[in-house]
mmCIF file of N, CA and C in Angstrom:
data_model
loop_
_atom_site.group_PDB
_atom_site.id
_atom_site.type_symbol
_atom_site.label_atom_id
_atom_site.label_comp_id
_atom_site.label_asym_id
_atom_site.label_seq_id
_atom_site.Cartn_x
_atom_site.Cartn_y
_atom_site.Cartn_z
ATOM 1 N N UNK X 1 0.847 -1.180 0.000
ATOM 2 C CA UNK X 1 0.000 0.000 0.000
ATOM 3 C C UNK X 1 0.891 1.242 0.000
ATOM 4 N N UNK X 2 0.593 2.140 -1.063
ATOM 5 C CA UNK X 2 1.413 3.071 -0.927
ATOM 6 C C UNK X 2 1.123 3.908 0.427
ATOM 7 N N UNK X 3 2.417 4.725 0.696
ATOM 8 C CA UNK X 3 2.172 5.746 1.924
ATOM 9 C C UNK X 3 1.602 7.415 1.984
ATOM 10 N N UNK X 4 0.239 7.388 3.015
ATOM 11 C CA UNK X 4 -0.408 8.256 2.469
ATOM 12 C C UNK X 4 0.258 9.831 2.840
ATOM 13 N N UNK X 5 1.494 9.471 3.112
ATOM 14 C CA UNK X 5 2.030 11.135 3.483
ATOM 15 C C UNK X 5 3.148 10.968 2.719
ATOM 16 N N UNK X 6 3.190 10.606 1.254
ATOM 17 C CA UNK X 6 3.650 10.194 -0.048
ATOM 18 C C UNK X 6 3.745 12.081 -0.584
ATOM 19 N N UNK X 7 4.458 12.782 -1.055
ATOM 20 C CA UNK X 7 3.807 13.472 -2.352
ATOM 21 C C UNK X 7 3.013 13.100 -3.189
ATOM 22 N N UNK X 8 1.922 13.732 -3.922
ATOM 23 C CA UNK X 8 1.621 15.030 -2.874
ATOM 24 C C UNK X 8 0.672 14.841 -1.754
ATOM 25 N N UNK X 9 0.929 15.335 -1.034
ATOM 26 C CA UNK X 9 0.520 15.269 0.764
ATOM 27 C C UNK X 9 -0.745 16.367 0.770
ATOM 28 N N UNK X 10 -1.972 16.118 1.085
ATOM 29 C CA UNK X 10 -2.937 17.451 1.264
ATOM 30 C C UNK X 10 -3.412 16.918 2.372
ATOM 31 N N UNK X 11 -4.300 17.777 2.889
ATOM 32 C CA UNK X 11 -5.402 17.936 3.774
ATOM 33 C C UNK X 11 -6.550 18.922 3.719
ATOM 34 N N UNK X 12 -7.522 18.381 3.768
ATOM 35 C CA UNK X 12 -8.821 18.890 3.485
ATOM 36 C C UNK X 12 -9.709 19.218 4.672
ATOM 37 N N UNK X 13 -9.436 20.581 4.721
ATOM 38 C CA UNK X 13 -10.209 21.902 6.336
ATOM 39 C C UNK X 13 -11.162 22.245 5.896
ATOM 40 N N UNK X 14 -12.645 22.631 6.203
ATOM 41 C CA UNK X 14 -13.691 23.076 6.208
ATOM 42 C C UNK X 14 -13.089 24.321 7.214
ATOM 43 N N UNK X 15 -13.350 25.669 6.825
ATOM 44 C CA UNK X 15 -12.986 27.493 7.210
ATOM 45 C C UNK X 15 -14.471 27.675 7.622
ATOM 46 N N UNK X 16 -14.632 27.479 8.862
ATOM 47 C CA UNK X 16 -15.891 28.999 9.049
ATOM 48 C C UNK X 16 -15.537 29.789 9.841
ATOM 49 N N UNK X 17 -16.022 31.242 9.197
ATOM 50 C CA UNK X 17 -15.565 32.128 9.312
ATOM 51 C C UNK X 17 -17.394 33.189 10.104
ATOM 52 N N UNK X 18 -17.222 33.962 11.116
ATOM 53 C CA UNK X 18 -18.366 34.323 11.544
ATOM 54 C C UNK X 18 -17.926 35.614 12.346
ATOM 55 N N UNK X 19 -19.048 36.603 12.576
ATOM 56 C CA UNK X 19 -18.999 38.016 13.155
ATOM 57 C C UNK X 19 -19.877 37.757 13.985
ATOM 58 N N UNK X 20 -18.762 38.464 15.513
ATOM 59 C CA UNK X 20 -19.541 38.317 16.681
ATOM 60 C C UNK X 20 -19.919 40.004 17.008
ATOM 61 N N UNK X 21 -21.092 40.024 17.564
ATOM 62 C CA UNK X 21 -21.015 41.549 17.578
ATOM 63 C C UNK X 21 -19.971 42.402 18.710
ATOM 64 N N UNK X 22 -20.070 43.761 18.086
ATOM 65 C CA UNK X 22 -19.195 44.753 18.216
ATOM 66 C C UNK X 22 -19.806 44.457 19.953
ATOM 67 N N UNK X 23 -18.360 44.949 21.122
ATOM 68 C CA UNK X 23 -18.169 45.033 22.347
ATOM 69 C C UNK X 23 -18.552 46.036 22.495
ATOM 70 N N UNK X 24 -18.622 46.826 21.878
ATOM 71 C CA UNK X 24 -19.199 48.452 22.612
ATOM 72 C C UNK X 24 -19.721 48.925 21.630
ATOM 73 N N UNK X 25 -20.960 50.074 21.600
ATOM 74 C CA UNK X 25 -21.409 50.492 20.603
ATOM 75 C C UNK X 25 -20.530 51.662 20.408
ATOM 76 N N UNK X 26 -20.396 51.495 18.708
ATOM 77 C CA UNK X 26 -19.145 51.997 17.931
ATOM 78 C C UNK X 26 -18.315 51.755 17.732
ATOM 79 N N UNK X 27 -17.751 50.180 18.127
ATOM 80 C CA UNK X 27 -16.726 49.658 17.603
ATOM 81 C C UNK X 27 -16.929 48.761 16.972
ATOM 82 N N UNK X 28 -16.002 48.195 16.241
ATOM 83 C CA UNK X 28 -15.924 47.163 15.012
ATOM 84 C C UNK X 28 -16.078 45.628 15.366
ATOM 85 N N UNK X 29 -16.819 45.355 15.151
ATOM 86 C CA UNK X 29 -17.234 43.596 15.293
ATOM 87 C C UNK X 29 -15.981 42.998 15.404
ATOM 88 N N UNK X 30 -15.896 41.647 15.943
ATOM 89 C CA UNK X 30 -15.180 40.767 16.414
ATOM 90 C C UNK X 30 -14.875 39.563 15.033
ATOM 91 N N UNK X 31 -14.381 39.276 14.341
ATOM 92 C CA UNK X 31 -14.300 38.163 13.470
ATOM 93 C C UNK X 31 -13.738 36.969 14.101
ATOM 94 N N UNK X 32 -14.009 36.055 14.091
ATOM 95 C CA UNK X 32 -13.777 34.638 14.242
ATOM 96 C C UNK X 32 -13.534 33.372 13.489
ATOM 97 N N UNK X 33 -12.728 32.791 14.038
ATOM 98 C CA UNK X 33 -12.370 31.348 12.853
ATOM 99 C C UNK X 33 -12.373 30.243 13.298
ATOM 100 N N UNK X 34 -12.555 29.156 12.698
ATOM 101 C CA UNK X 34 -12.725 27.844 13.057
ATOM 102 C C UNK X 34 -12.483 26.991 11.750
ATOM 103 N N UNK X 35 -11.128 26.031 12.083
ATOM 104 C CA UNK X 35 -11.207 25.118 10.789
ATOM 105 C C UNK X 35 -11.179 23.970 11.148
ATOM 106 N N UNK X 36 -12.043 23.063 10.752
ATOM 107 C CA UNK X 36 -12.315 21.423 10.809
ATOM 108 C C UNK X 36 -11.732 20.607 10.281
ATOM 109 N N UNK X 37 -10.864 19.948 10.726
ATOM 110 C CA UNK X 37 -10.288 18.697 9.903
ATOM 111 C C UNK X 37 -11.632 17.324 9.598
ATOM 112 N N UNK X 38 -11.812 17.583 8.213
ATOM 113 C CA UNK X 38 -12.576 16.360 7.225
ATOM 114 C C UNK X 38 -12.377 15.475 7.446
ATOM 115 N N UNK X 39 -11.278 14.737 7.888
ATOM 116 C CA UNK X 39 -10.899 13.574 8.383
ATOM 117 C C UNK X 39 -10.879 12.802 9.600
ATOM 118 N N UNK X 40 -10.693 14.143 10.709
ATOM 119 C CA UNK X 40 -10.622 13.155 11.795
ATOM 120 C C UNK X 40 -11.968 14.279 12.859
ATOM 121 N N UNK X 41 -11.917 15.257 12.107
ATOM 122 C CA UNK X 41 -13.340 15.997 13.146
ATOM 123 C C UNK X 41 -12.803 16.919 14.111
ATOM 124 N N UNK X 42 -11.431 16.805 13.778
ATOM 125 C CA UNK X 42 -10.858 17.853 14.995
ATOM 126 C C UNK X 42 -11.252 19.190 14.356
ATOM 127 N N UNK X 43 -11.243 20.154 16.054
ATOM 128 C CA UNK X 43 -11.595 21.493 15.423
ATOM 129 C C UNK X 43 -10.285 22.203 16.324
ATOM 130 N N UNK X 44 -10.363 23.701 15.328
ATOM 131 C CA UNK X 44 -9.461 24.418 15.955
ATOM 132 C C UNK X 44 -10.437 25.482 16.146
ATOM 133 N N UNK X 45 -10.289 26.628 16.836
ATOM 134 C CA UNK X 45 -10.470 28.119 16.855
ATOM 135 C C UNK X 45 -10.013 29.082 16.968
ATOM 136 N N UNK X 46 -10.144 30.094 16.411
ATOM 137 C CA UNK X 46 -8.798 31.183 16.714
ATOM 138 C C UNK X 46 -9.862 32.818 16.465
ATOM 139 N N UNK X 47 -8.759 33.642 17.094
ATOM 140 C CA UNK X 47 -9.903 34.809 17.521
ATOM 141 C C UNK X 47 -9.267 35.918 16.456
ATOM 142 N N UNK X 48 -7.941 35.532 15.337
ATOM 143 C CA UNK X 48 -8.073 36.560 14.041
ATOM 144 C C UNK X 48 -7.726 35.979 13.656
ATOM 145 N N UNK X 49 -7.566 36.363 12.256
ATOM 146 C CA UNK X 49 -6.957 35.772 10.847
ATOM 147 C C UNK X 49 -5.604 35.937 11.068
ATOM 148 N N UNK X 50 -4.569 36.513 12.102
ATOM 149 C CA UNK X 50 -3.184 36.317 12.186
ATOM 150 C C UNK X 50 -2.572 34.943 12.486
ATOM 151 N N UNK X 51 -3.393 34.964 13.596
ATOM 152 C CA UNK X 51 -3.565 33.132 14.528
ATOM 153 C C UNK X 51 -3.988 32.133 13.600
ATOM 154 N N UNK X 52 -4.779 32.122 12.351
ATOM 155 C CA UNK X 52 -5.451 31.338 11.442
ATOM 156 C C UNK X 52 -4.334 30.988 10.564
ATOM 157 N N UNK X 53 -3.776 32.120 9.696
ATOM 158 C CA UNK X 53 -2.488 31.911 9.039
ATOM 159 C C UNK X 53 -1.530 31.241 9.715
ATOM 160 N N UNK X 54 -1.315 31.988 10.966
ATOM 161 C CA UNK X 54 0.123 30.856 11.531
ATOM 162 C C UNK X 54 0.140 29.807 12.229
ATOM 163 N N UNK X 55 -1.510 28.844 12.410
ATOM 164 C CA UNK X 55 -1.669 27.989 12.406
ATOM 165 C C UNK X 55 -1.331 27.357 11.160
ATOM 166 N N UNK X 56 -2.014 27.685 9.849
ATOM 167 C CA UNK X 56 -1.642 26.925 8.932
ATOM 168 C C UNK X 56 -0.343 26.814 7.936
ATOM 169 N N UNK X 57 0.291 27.510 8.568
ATOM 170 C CA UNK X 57 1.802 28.195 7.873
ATOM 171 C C UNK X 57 2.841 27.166 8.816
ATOM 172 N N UNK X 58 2.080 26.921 10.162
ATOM 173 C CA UNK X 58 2.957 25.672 11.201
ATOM 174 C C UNK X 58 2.336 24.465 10.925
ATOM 175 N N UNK X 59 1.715 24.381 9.855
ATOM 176 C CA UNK X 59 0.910 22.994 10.222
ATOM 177 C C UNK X 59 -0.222 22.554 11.179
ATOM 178 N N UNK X 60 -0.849 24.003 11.173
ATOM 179 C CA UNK X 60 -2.065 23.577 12.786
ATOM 180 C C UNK X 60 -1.711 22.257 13.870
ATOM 181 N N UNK X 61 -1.542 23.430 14.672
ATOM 182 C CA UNK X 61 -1.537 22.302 16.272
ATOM 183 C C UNK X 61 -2.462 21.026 16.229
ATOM 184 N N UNK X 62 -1.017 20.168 16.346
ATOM 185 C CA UNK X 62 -1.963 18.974 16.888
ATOM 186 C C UNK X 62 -2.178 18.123 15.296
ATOM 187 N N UNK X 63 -2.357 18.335 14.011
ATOM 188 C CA UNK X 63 -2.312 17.847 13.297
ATOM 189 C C UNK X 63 -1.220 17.149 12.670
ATOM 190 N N UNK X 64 0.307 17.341 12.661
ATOM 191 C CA UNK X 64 1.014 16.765 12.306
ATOM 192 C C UNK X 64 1.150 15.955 13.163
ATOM 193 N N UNK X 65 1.235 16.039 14.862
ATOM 194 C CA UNK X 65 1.167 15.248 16.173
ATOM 195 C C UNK X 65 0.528 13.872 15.411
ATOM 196 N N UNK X 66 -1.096 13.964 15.380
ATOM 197 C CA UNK X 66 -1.630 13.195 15.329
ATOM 198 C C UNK X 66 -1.768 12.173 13.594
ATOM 199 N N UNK X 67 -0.811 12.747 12.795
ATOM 200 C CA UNK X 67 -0.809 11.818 11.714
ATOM 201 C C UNK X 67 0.681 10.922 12.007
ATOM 202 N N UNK X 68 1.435 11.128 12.778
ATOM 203 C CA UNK X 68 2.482 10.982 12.930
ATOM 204 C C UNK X 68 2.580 9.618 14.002
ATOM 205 N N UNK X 69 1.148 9.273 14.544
ATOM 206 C CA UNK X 69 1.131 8.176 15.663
ATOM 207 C C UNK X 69 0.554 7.225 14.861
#
């Protein structure tokens, strides 16, 4: 059986992305993220798109961990 972390290597995240309302009136809503791993159901969350990128720029926590056992 070939090996499934062979090139090329993917993984397939479901992104939702959602607005929590603004903390005070007159300020700018809150954005939020959450990406699902398709495969095993794990979720992540993160409270901007900085944390979102450098989850996936490291390989999101916990995902290389767990293909690796």
């Amino acid at each position: 059986m070939a090996d499934p972390r062979a090139p090329p290597y993917y993984r397939i995240f479901l992104l939702t992305v959602w607005q929590e309302a603004a903390p005070l009136a007159g300020s700018l809503p809150d954005w939020r993220f959450r990406l699902e791993d398709t495969k095993s159901g794990a979720l992540w969350g993160f409270v901007n798109a900085e944390a979102l990128v450098r989850a996936l720029l490291e390989g999101v926590p916990g995902v290389v961990e767990e293909d690796e056992g």
